[in-house]
Amino acid sequence: MALGKHPSLKAELTSWCEEVGICETHAVMLLNVPTRTEVAVIEDVMQGVKSLGRVRVRDTREGPTSHSMLVLCECKQTVDVTRIPPELTPDETGEPWTVVVVSTKDTLPDTPSDGFTEKLTKFLTGEGKSLADVQALFSPRSSADGSPESIIRAVGEILEKTVKPSGESSAYRRLRTFSAIMPTPMGEESMENWMEQARLMITECECTEKEKRRRIIESVKGPALEIIRAVRFSNPEASALQYLEALESTFGSSESGEDLYFKFRLMRQNSGEALSEFLRRIDKTLHKVVERDGLSPRLVDKVRVEQLIRGAVHSDMMLLQLGLRERRERPPSFLSLLKEIYERLRKMKQPDTG
């Protein structure tokens, strides 16, 4: 299926890329994929196309029929339309999947090469907005010229609507101390725990950006404080999230979201490890993948269950009792699944009085 002959599909793919926050030149949309197809299976099929490099499923949507879905994939390599087959056949018995891509010839010739659009899309995604929200705020006059001033003005209006008074969250719990000294001193948080708390504060705290920066600064000392000072010196307007990114890039793992995701796909249950412990380990790793943009949050429940089925090599009977293979299309949340496992264990331990 040539995309140029199907403008509606091209528009849908472009819009979908903006919503998810990925570059359309690295995106592929699949049609006619059966709803019960595992994410890992889709990625394995797509990686059979060598020119794409590593491929991640970023999102899914309902298809034109109840038995099919649309799948959005992000590729490590720039998609070359001349090297992509129009259809992919996962097996000999299945229906082929239609491949939809945006040709590089369809991109505007005067698109800036500095990545401004990609940076703007990423910024808006972090604010829970899209380029469509910016366009909706344009006045008839500003939308006609599309000048940088009109774009900046529209983004400013979005920020005014998203920033809330800090008084509503003044009682938010303070972050514990973090210095990045190893091993972690008594009374301080490890980097992993502190980062989780700091990210939660930034996401959930309904306070100003200035207040978020202040809370980060007051909780760090030693080497961690030195990094924050360096960030402030180079960019006095740096955000609280940029503070965290600087700390993580300095003291944390250098693995990207993509690397973490493919490492997650290799996770297996250890000998003697309870299914509940393996599930918690999966979920903790999965959160790191999402934080580094390695997976869409909307796919978390589905991917978690799939990996539990693939990796729980010592709990076949428990998986059978939970019926997870039959529930992959409507996967339970982490807490619901953990509760089910504990309840099943309690029933197994109860004496048979019959």
mmCIF file of C-alpha atoms in Angstrom:
data_model
loop_
_atom_site.group_PDB
_atom_site.id
_atom_site.type_symbol
_atom_site.label_atom_id
_atom_site.label_comp_id
_atom_site.label_asym_id
_atom_site.label_seq_id
_atom_site.Cartn_x
_atom_site.Cartn_y
_atom_site.Cartn_z
ATOM 1 C CA MET A 1 0.000 0.000 0.000
ATOM 2 C CA ALA A 2 1.651 3.209 -1.144
ATOM 3 C CA LEU A 3 1.107 5.958 1.344
ATOM 4 C CA GLY A 4 0.888 8.665 -1.286
ATOM 5 C CA LYS A 5 -2.333 7.085 -2.542
ATOM 6 C CA HIS A 6 -3.910 7.089 0.909
ATOM 7 C CA PRO A 7 -3.716 10.634 2.339
ATOM 8 C CA SER A 8 -6.054 9.767 5.211
ATOM 9 C CA LEU A 9 -3.644 7.111 6.475
ATOM 10 C CA LYS A 10 -0.726 9.504 6.087
ATOM 11 C CA ALA A 11 -2.581 12.156 8.096
ATOM 12 C CA GLU A 12 -3.469 9.641 10.802
ATOM 13 C CA LEU A 13 0.139 8.474 11.086
ATOM 14 C CA THR A 14 1.433 12.054 11.272
ATOM 15 C CA SER A 15 -1.132 12.995 13.917
ATOM 16 C CA TRP A 16 -0.407 9.847 15.917
ATOM 17 C CA CYS A 17 3.331 10.590 15.898
ATOM 18 C CA GLU A 18 2.638 14.090 17.273
ATOM 19 C CA GLU A 19 0.463 12.682 20.074
ATOM 20 C CA VAL A 20 3.059 10.116 21.137
ATOM 21 C CA GLY A 21 5.970 12.521 20.639
ATOM 22 C CA ILE A 22 8.073 10.671 18.079
ATOM 23 C CA CYS A 23 9.558 11.727 14.753
ATOM 24 C CA GLU A 24 7.428 10.601 11.825
ATOM 25 C CA THR A 25 10.515 9.790 9.743
ATOM 26 C CA HIS A 26 11.252 7.009 12.257
ATOM 27 C CA ALA A 27 7.671 5.735 12.425
ATOM 28 C CA VAL A 28 5.784 2.847 10.824
ATOM 29 C CA MET A 29 2.062 2.146 11.167
ATOM 30 C CA LEU A 30 0.745 -1.402 10.764
ATOM 31 C CA LEU A 31 -2.808 -2.254 9.715
ATOM 32 C CA ASN A 32 -4.704 -5.565 10.007
ATOM 33 C CA VAL A 33 -2.707 -6.793 13.017
ATOM 34 C CA PRO A 34 -4.820 -9.332 15.002
ATOM 35 C CA THR A 35 -5.837 -7.950 18.396
ATOM 36 C CA ARG A 36 -4.364 -10.913 20.279
ATOM 37 C CA THR A 37 -0.885 -10.433 18.825
ATOM 38 C CA GLU A 38 1.761 -9.918 21.508
ATOM 39 C CA VAL A 39 3.887 -6.779 21.471
ATOM 40 C CA ALA A 40 7.044 -8.900 21.485
ATOM 41 C CA VAL A 41 5.832 -10.832 18.423
ATOM 42 C CA ILE A 42 5.140 -7.600 16.504
ATOM 43 C CA GLU A 43 8.607 -6.276 17.327
ATOM 44 C CA ASP A 44 10.259 -9.533 16.274
ATOM 45 C CA VAL A 45 8.453 -9.454 12.919
ATOM 46 C CA MET A 46 9.354 -5.791 12.323
ATOM 47 C CA GLN A 47 13.006 -6.361 13.158
ATOM 48 C CA GLY A 48 13.085 -8.843 10.317
ATOM 49 C CA VAL A 49 13.213 -5.747 8.101
ATOM 50 C CA LYS A 50 16.928 -5.098 8.532
ATOM 51 C CA SER A 51 16.841 -1.507 7.248
ATOM 52 C CA LEU A 52 14.730 -0.454 10.268
ATOM 53 C CA GLY A 53 17.210 -1.504 12.952
ATOM 54 C CA ARG A 54 15.698 -1.946 16.390
ATOM 55 C CA VAL A 55 11.930 -1.488 16.495
ATOM 56 C CA ARG A 56 9.678 -0.709 19.448
ATOM 57 C CA VAL A 57 5.890 -0.752 19.575
ATOM 58 C CA ARG A 58 4.949 2.690 20.880
ATOM 59 C CA ASP A 59 1.147 2.520 20.832
ATOM 60 C CA THR A 60 -1.889 0.588 19.599
ATOM 61 C CA ARG A 61 -5.435 1.531 18.597
ATOM 62 C CA GLU A 62 -8.627 -0.263 17.652
ATOM 63 C CA GLY A 63 -8.675 -1.306 14.019
ATOM 64 C CA PRO A 64 -11.488 -1.141 11.482
ATOM 65 C CA THR A 65 -12.765 -4.511 12.742
ATOM 66 C CA SER A 66 -13.132 -5.958 16.234
ATOM 67 C CA HIS A 67 -10.458 -8.543 15.441
ATOM 68 C CA SER A 68 -7.734 -6.169 14.252
ATOM 69 C CA MET A 69 -5.768 -3.203 15.553
ATOM 70 C CA LEU A 70 -3.509 -0.416 14.349
ATOM 71 C CA VAL A 71 0.055 -0.466 15.670
ATOM 72 C CA LEU A 72 2.504 2.455 15.823
ATOM 73 C CA CYS A 73 6.170 1.426 15.766
ATOM 74 C CA GLU A 74 9.285 3.550 16.282
ATOM 75 C CA CYS A 75 12.427 2.514 14.398
ATOM 76 C CA LYS A 76 16.011 3.262 15.355
ATOM 77 C CA GLN A 77 16.921 3.999 11.739
ATOM 78 C CA THR A 78 15.305 6.625 9.533
ATOM 79 C CA VAL A 79 12.629 4.875 7.491
ATOM 80 C CA ASP A 80 13.610 4.582 3.827
ATOM 81 C CA VAL A 81 10.376 4.091 1.883
ATOM 82 C CA THR A 82 12.266 2.393 -0.944
ATOM 83 C CA ARG A 83 13.475 -0.378 1.377
ATOM 84 C CA ILE A 84 10.197 -1.100 3.193
ATOM 85 C CA PRO A 85 7.864 -3.849 1.906
ATOM 86 C CA PRO A 86 4.203 -2.809 1.470
ATOM 87 C CA GLU A 87 3.099 -5.827 3.503
ATOM 88 C CA LEU A 88 4.535 -8.173 6.126
ATOM 89 C CA THR A 89 3.387 -11.753 6.612
ATOM 90 C CA PRO A 90 4.099 -12.930 10.182
ATOM 91 C CA ASP A 91 3.411 -16.594 9.339
ATOM 92 C CA GLU A 92 2.171 -18.734 6.500
ATOM 93 C CA THR A 93 -1.403 -18.989 7.777
ATOM 94 C CA GLY A 94 -1.989 -15.406 8.932
ATOM 95 C CA GLU A 95 -3.244 -12.428 6.949
ATOM 96 C CA PRO A 96 -0.531 -9.963 5.853
ATOM 97 C CA TRP A 97 -0.049 -6.731 7.782
ATOM 98 C CA THR A 98 -0.220 -3.554 5.742
ATOM 99 C CA VAL A 99 2.750 -1.207 6.241
ATOM 100 C CA VAL A 100 2.196 2.574 6.205
ATOM 101 C CA VAL A 101 5.105 5.020 6.315
ATOM 102 C CA VAL A 102 5.680 8.703 5.623
ATOM 103 C CA SER A 103 7.973 9.142 2.659
ATOM 104 C CA THR A 104 10.933 11.425 3.242
ATOM 105 C CA LYS A 105 9.928 13.073 -0.046
ATOM 106 C CA ASP A 106 6.712 14.217 1.612
ATOM 107 C CA THR A 107 8.510 16.277 4.245
ATOM 108 C CA LEU A 108 8.696 20.014 3.720
ATOM 109 C CA PRO A 109 11.905 21.157 2.032
ATOM 110 C CA ASP A 110 12.247 24.124 4.347
ATOM 111 C CA THR A 111 11.906 22.123 7.553
ATOM 112 C CA PRO A 112 14.533 23.427 10.016
ATOM 113 C CA SER A 113 17.481 21.110 10.447
ATOM 114 C CA ASP A 114 18.043 22.072 14.081
ATOM 115 C CA GLY A 115 15.267 19.764 15.337
ATOM 116 C CA PHE A 116 13.075 22.646 16.557
ATOM 117 C CA THR A 117 9.826 20.846 15.703
ATOM 118 C CA GLU A 118 10.974 17.683 17.467
ATOM 119 C CA LYS A 119 12.033 19.651 20.554
ATOM 120 C CA LEU A 120 8.738 21.570 20.574
ATOM 121 C CA THR A 121 6.770 18.313 20.264
ATOM 122 C CA LYS A 122 8.712 16.771 23.161
ATOM 123 C CA PHE A 123 8.138 19.868 25.293
ATOM 124 C CA LEU A 124 4.403 19.923 24.574
ATOM 125 C CA THR A 125 4.137 16.197 25.303
ATOM 126 C CA GLY A 126 5.670 16.832 28.722
ATOM 127 C CA GLU A 127 2.942 19.432 29.349
ATOM 128 C CA GLY A 128 0.219 17.033 28.204
ATOM 129 C CA LYS A 129 -0.376 18.996 25.010
ATOM 130 C CA SER A 130 0.194 18.561 21.274
ATOM 131 C CA LEU A 131 0.901 20.747 18.249
ATOM 132 C CA ALA A 132 -2.830 20.729 17.584
ATOM 133 C CA ASP A 133 -3.366 22.598 20.879
ATOM 134 C CA VAL A 134 -0.903 25.277 19.762
ATOM 135 C CA GLN A 135 -2.636 25.624 16.403
ATOM 136 C CA ALA A 136 -6.021 25.882 18.105
ATOM 137 C CA LEU A 137 -4.806 28.916 20.063
ATOM 138 C CA PHE A 138 -3.705 30.829 16.966
ATOM 139 C CA SER A 139 -5.806 33.838 16.091
ATOM 140 C CA PRO A 140 -6.890 34.089 12.403
ATOM 141 C CA ARG A 141 -4.148 36.666 11.852
ATOM 142 C CA SER A 142 -1.381 34.682 13.539
ATOM 143 C CA SER A 143 -2.378 31.393 11.889
ATOM 144 C CA ALA A 144 -2.066 33.049 8.522
ATOM 145 C CA ASP A 145 1.548 34.095 8.887
ATOM 146 C CA GLY A 146 2.741 31.198 11.113
ATOM 147 C CA SER A 147 5.532 33.425 12.421
ATOM 148 C CA PRO A 148 7.794 32.401 15.333
ATOM 149 C CA GLU A 149 6.204 35.174 17.419
ATOM 150 C CA SER A 150 2.752 33.638 17.000
ATOM 151 C CA ILE A 151 4.043 30.189 17.956
ATOM 152 C CA ILE A 152 5.759 31.551 21.073
ATOM 153 C CA ARG A 153 2.604 33.459 22.015
ATOM 154 C CA ALA A 154 0.486 30.298 21.639
ATOM 155 C CA VAL A 155 2.899 28.223 23.730
ATOM 156 C CA GLY A 156 2.805 30.952 26.379
ATOM 157 C CA GLU A 157 -0.984 30.728 26.510
ATOM 158 C CA ILE A 158 -0.756 26.960 27.012
ATOM 159 C CA LEU A 159 1.661 27.458 29.895
ATOM 160 C CA GLU A 160 -0.633 30.011 31.521
ATOM 161 C CA LYS A 161 -3.443 27.471 31.425
ATOM 162 C CA THR A 162 -1.356 24.579 32.755
ATOM 163 C CA VAL A 163 0.437 26.335 35.640
ATOM 164 C CA LYS A 164 -1.578 26.217 38.866
ATOM 165 C CA PRO A 165 -1.174 28.129 42.135
ATOM 166 C CA SER A 166 1.379 26.704 44.540
ATOM 167 C CA GLY A 167 -0.841 27.173 47.573
ATOM 168 C CA GLU A 168 -2.811 24.006 46.783
ATOM 169 C CA SER A 169 0.212 21.768 47.355
ATOM 170 C CA SER A 170 2.151 23.497 50.125
ATOM 171 C CA ALA A 171 1.786 20.424 52.335
ATOM 172 C CA TYR A 172 3.603 18.132 49.900
ATOM 173 C CA ARG A 173 6.096 15.882 51.700
ATOM 174 C CA ARG A 174 9.712 17.058 51.541
ATOM 175 C CA LEU A 175 12.237 15.001 49.641
ATOM 176 C CA ARG A 176 14.812 13.160 51.704
ATOM 177 C CA THR A 177 18.500 14.002 51.446
ATOM 178 C CA PHE A 178 20.539 12.799 48.491
ATOM 179 C CA SER A 179 24.272 13.361 47.989
ATOM 180 C CA ALA A 180 25.244 10.730 45.347
ATOM 181 C CA ILE A 181 27.976 9.448 47.681
ATOM 182 C CA MET A 182 28.574 5.697 47.432
ATOM 183 C CA PRO A 183 27.845 3.693 49.467
ATOM 184 C CA THR A 184 24.736 5.613 50.541
ATOM 185 C CA PRO A 185 25.391 7.297 53.927
ATOM 186 C CA MET A 186 23.107 6.616 56.877
ATOM 187 C CA GLY A 187 19.973 8.759 56.774
ATOM 188 C CA GLU A 188 20.174 9.450 53.038
ATOM 189 C CA GLU A 189 18.301 8.011 50.087
ATOM 190 C CA SER A 190 19.872 5.908 47.374
ATOM 191 C CA MET A 191 19.823 7.493 43.951
ATOM 192 C CA GLU A 192 17.165 5.118 42.644
ATOM 193 C CA ASN A 193 14.724 5.810 45.496
ATOM 194 C CA TRP A 194 15.390 9.550 45.528
ATOM 195 C CA MET A 195 14.882 9.856 41.766
ATOM 196 C CA GLU A 196 11.537 8.049 42.004
ATOM 197 C CA GLN A 197 10.368 10.443 44.723
ATOM 198 C CA ALA A 198 11.679 13.515 42.879
ATOM 199 C CA ARG A 199 9.994 12.536 39.609
ATOM 200 C CA LEU A 200 6.745 11.906 41.447
ATOM 201 C CA MET A 201 6.987 15.350 43.041
ATOM 202 C CA ILE A 202 7.582 17.030 39.689
ATOM 203 C CA THR A 203 4.683 15.158 38.087
ATOM 204 C CA GLU A 204 2.100 15.381 40.856
ATOM 205 C CA CYS A 205 2.953 18.588 42.723
ATOM 206 C CA GLU A 206 0.673 21.413 41.579
ATOM 207 C CA CYS A 207 3.188 24.140 42.278
ATOM 208 C CA THR A 208 5.258 26.521 40.195
ATOM 209 C CA GLU A 209 8.417 25.480 38.391
ATOM 210 C CA LYS A 210 10.374 27.759 40.725
ATOM 211 C CA GLU A 211 8.999 25.893 43.755
ATOM 212 C CA LYS A 212 9.895 22.520 42.226
ATOM 213 C CA ARG A 213 13.465 23.671 41.642
ATOM 214 C CA ARG A 214 13.673 24.909 45.224
ATOM 215 C CA ARG A 215 12.528 21.532 46.605
ATOM 216 C CA ILE A 216 15.139 19.728 44.530
ATOM 217 C CA ILE A 217 17.920 22.068 45.665
ATOM 218 C CA GLU A 218 17.035 21.872 49.364
ATOM 219 C CA SER A 219 17.225 18.061 49.310
ATOM 220 C CA VAL A 220 20.683 17.638 47.728
ATOM 221 C CA LYS A 221 24.188 18.096 49.057
ATOM 222 C CA GLY A 222 27.774 17.080 48.320
ATOM 223 C CA PRO A 223 28.474 15.910 44.743
ATOM 224 C CA ALA A 224 24.775 16.099 43.829
ATOM 225 C CA LEU A 225 24.593 19.767 44.849
ATOM 226 C CA GLU A 226 27.732 20.515 42.827
ATOM 227 C CA ILE A 227 26.031 19.194 39.682
ATOM 228 C CA ILE A 228 22.915 21.298 40.333
ATOM 229 C CA ARG A 229 25.095 24.391 40.784
ATOM 230 C CA ALA A 230 26.818 23.665 37.476
ATOM 231 C CA VAL A 231 23.459 23.353 35.727
ATOM 232 C CA ARG A 232 22.228 26.638 37.215
ATOM 233 C CA PHE A 233 25.428 28.403 36.224
ATOM 234 C CA SER A 234 25.166 27.275 32.598
ATOM 235 C CA ASN A 235 21.391 27.776 32.422
ATOM 236 C CA PRO A 236 19.747 29.858 35.178
ATOM 237 C CA GLU A 237 16.309 28.997 33.747
ATOM 238 C CA ALA A 238 16.846 25.221 33.778
ATOM 239 C CA SER A 239 13.761 23.261 34.874
ATOM 240 C CA ALA A 240 13.496 20.843 37.787
ATOM 241 C CA LEU A 241 13.325 17.987 35.287
ATOM 242 C CA GLN A 242 16.593 19.168 33.741
ATOM 243 C CA TYR A 243 18.136 19.066 37.221
ATOM 244 C CA LEU A 244 17.128 15.404 37.500
ATOM 245 C CA GLU A 245 18.365 14.611 34.005
ATOM 246 C CA ALA A 246 21.753 16.131 34.843
ATOM 247 C CA LEU A 247 22.019 14.094 38.055
ATOM 248 C CA GLU A 248 20.982 10.907 36.295
ATOM 249 C CA SER A 249 23.384 11.420 33.394
ATOM 250 C CA THR A 250 26.226 12.034 35.875
ATOM 251 C CA PHE A 251 25.604 9.427 38.551
ATOM 252 C CA GLY A 252 23.068 7.055 37.009
ATOM 253 C CA SER A 253 23.046 4.485 34.273
ATOM 254 C CA SER A 254 23.862 5.722 30.783
ATOM 255 C CA GLU A 255 21.438 3.263 29.178
ATOM 256 C CA SER A 256 18.751 4.743 26.966
ATOM 257 C CA GLY A 257 15.060 3.878 27.185
ATOM 258 C CA GLU A 258 15.513 1.701 24.119
ATOM 259 C CA ASP A 259 18.408 -0.228 25.701
ATOM 260 C CA LEU A 260 16.477 -0.672 28.945
ATOM 261 C CA TYR A 261 13.440 -1.928 27.043
ATOM 262 C CA PHE A 262 15.332 -4.626 25.189
ATOM 263 C CA LYS A 263 17.041 -5.638 28.438
ATOM 264 C CA PHE A 264 13.569 -5.826 30.016
ATOM 265 C CA ARG A 265 12.506 -8.215 27.241
ATOM 266 C CA LEU A 266 15.218 -10.649 28.423
ATOM 267 C CA MET A 267 14.074 -10.787 32.064
ATOM 268 C CA ARG A 268 13.465 -14.292 33.426
ATOM 269 C CA GLN A 269 12.336 -15.626 36.790
ATOM 270 C CA ASN A 270 15.234 -16.683 38.993
ATOM 271 C CA SER A 271 15.390 -20.093 40.607
ATOM 272 C CA GLY A 272 13.592 -19.925 43.949
ATOM 273 C CA GLU A 273 12.051 -16.526 43.147
ATOM 274 C CA ALA A 274 8.329 -16.342 43.900
ATOM 275 C CA LEU A 275 6.030 -15.212 41.105
ATOM 276 C CA SER A 276 5.022 -12.148 43.152
ATOM 277 C CA GLU A 277 8.689 -11.158 43.567
ATOM 278 C CA PHE A 278 9.310 -11.588 39.845
ATOM 279 C CA LEU A 279 6.250 -9.452 39.081
ATOM 280 C CA ARG A 280 7.519 -6.657 41.347
ATOM 281 C CA ARG A 281 10.937 -6.829 39.687
ATOM 282 C CA ILE A 282 9.311 -6.622 36.255
ATOM 283 C CA ASP A 283 7.205 -3.633 37.272
ATOM 284 C CA LYS A 284 10.144 -1.743 38.752
ATOM 285 C CA THR A 285 12.188 -2.216 35.584
ATOM 286 C CA LEU A 286 9.203 -1.316 33.424
ATOM 287 C CA HIS A 287 8.818 2.017 35.209
ATOM 288 C CA LYS A 288 12.432 2.870 34.366
ATOM 289 C CA VAL A 289 11.748 2.037 30.724
ATOM 290 C CA VAL A 290 8.735 4.360 30.647
ATOM 291 C CA GLU A 291 10.630 7.151 32.427
ATOM 292 C CA ARG A 292 13.269 7.103 29.690
ATOM 293 C CA ASP A 293 10.664 7.055 26.937
ATOM 294 C CA GLY A 294 11.292 3.424 26.054
ATOM 295 C CA LEU A 295 7.607 2.479 26.084
ATOM 296 C CA SER A 296 4.238 4.212 25.912
ATOM 297 C CA PRO A 297 2.454 4.228 29.308
ATOM 298 C CA ARG A 298 -0.670 2.943 27.551
ATOM 299 C CA LEU A 299 1.095 -0.351 26.801
ATOM 300 C CA VAL A 300 2.457 -0.972 30.287
ATOM 301 C CA ASP A 301 -0.218 -3.424 31.511
ATOM 302 C CA LYS A 302 -0.130 -5.426 28.277
ATOM 303 C CA VAL A 303 3.664 -5.650 28.120
ATOM 304 C CA ARG A 304 3.916 -6.471 31.841
ATOM 305 C CA VAL A 305 1.623 -9.486 31.505
ATOM 306 C CA GLU A 306 3.345 -10.652 28.311
ATOM 307 C CA GLN A 307 6.769 -10.549 29.975
ATOM 308 C CA LEU A 308 5.450 -12.331 33.066
ATOM 309 C CA ILE A 309 4.172 -15.153 30.843
ATOM 310 C CA ARG A 310 7.417 -15.306 28.857
ATOM 311 C CA GLY A 311 9.736 -15.082 31.849
ATOM 312 C CA ALA A 312 7.971 -17.014 34.629
ATOM 313 C CA VAL A 313 9.774 -20.283 33.860
ATOM 314 C CA HIS A 314 9.246 -21.712 37.348
ATOM 315 C CA SER A 315 5.552 -20.889 37.831
ATOM 316 C CA ASP A 316 3.711 -22.607 35.000
ATOM 317 C CA MET A 317 0.987 -23.968 37.293
ATOM 318 C CA MET A 318 0.333 -20.569 38.866
ATOM 319 C CA LEU A 319 0.100 -18.909 35.448
ATOM 320 C CA LEU A 320 -2.368 -21.580 34.360
ATOM 321 C CA GLN A 321 -4.537 -20.952 37.425
ATOM 322 C CA LEU A 322 -4.462 -17.184 36.868
ATOM 323 C CA GLY A 323 -5.484 -17.629 33.224
ATOM 324 C CA LEU A 324 -3.216 -14.794 32.065
ATOM 325 C CA ARG A 325 -2.778 -16.140 28.552
ATOM 326 C CA GLU A 326 -6.519 -15.768 27.968
ATOM 327 C CA ARG A 327 -6.550 -12.249 29.440
ATOM 328 C CA ARG A 328 -3.780 -10.623 27.444
ATOM 329 C CA GLU A 329 -6.229 -8.396 25.560
ATOM 330 C CA ARG A 330 -7.666 -7.063 28.837
ATOM 331 C CA PRO A 331 -4.642 -7.303 31.131
ATOM 332 C CA PRO A 332 -5.006 -6.510 34.838
ATOM 333 C CA SER A 333 -3.081 -3.654 36.424
ATOM 334 C CA PHE A 334 0.005 -4.309 38.517
ATOM 335 C CA LEU A 335 -1.828 -4.039 41.856
ATOM 336 C CA SER A 336 -4.761 -6.162 40.696
ATOM 337 C CA LEU A 337 -2.458 -8.888 39.437
ATOM 338 C CA LEU A 338 -0.334 -8.834 42.583
ATOM 339 C CA LYS A 339 -3.499 -9.166 44.677
ATOM 340 C CA GLU A 340 -4.646 -12.139 42.581
ATOM 341 C CA ILE A 341 -1.323 -13.901 43.082
ATOM 342 C CA TYR A 342 -1.424 -13.421 46.855
ATOM 343 C CA GLU A 343 -5.029 -14.628 47.046
ATOM 344 C CA ARG A 344 -4.144 -17.701 44.995
ATOM 345 C CA LEU A 345 -1.221 -18.441 47.324
ATOM 346 C CA ARG A 346 -3.448 -18.134 50.412
ATOM 347 C CA LYS A 347 -5.924 -20.600 48.946
ATOM 348 C CA MET A 348 -3.130 -23.033 48.170
ATOM 349 C CA LYS A 349 -1.888 -22.867 51.777
ATOM 350 C CA GLN A 350 -5.328 -23.379 53.337
ATOM 351 C CA PRO A 351 -5.845 -26.943 54.627
ATOM 352 C CA ASP A 352 -8.326 -29.083 52.721
ATOM 353 C CA THR A 353 -11.276 -29.653 55.102
ATOM 354 C CA GLY A 354 -13.321 -31.624 52.587
#
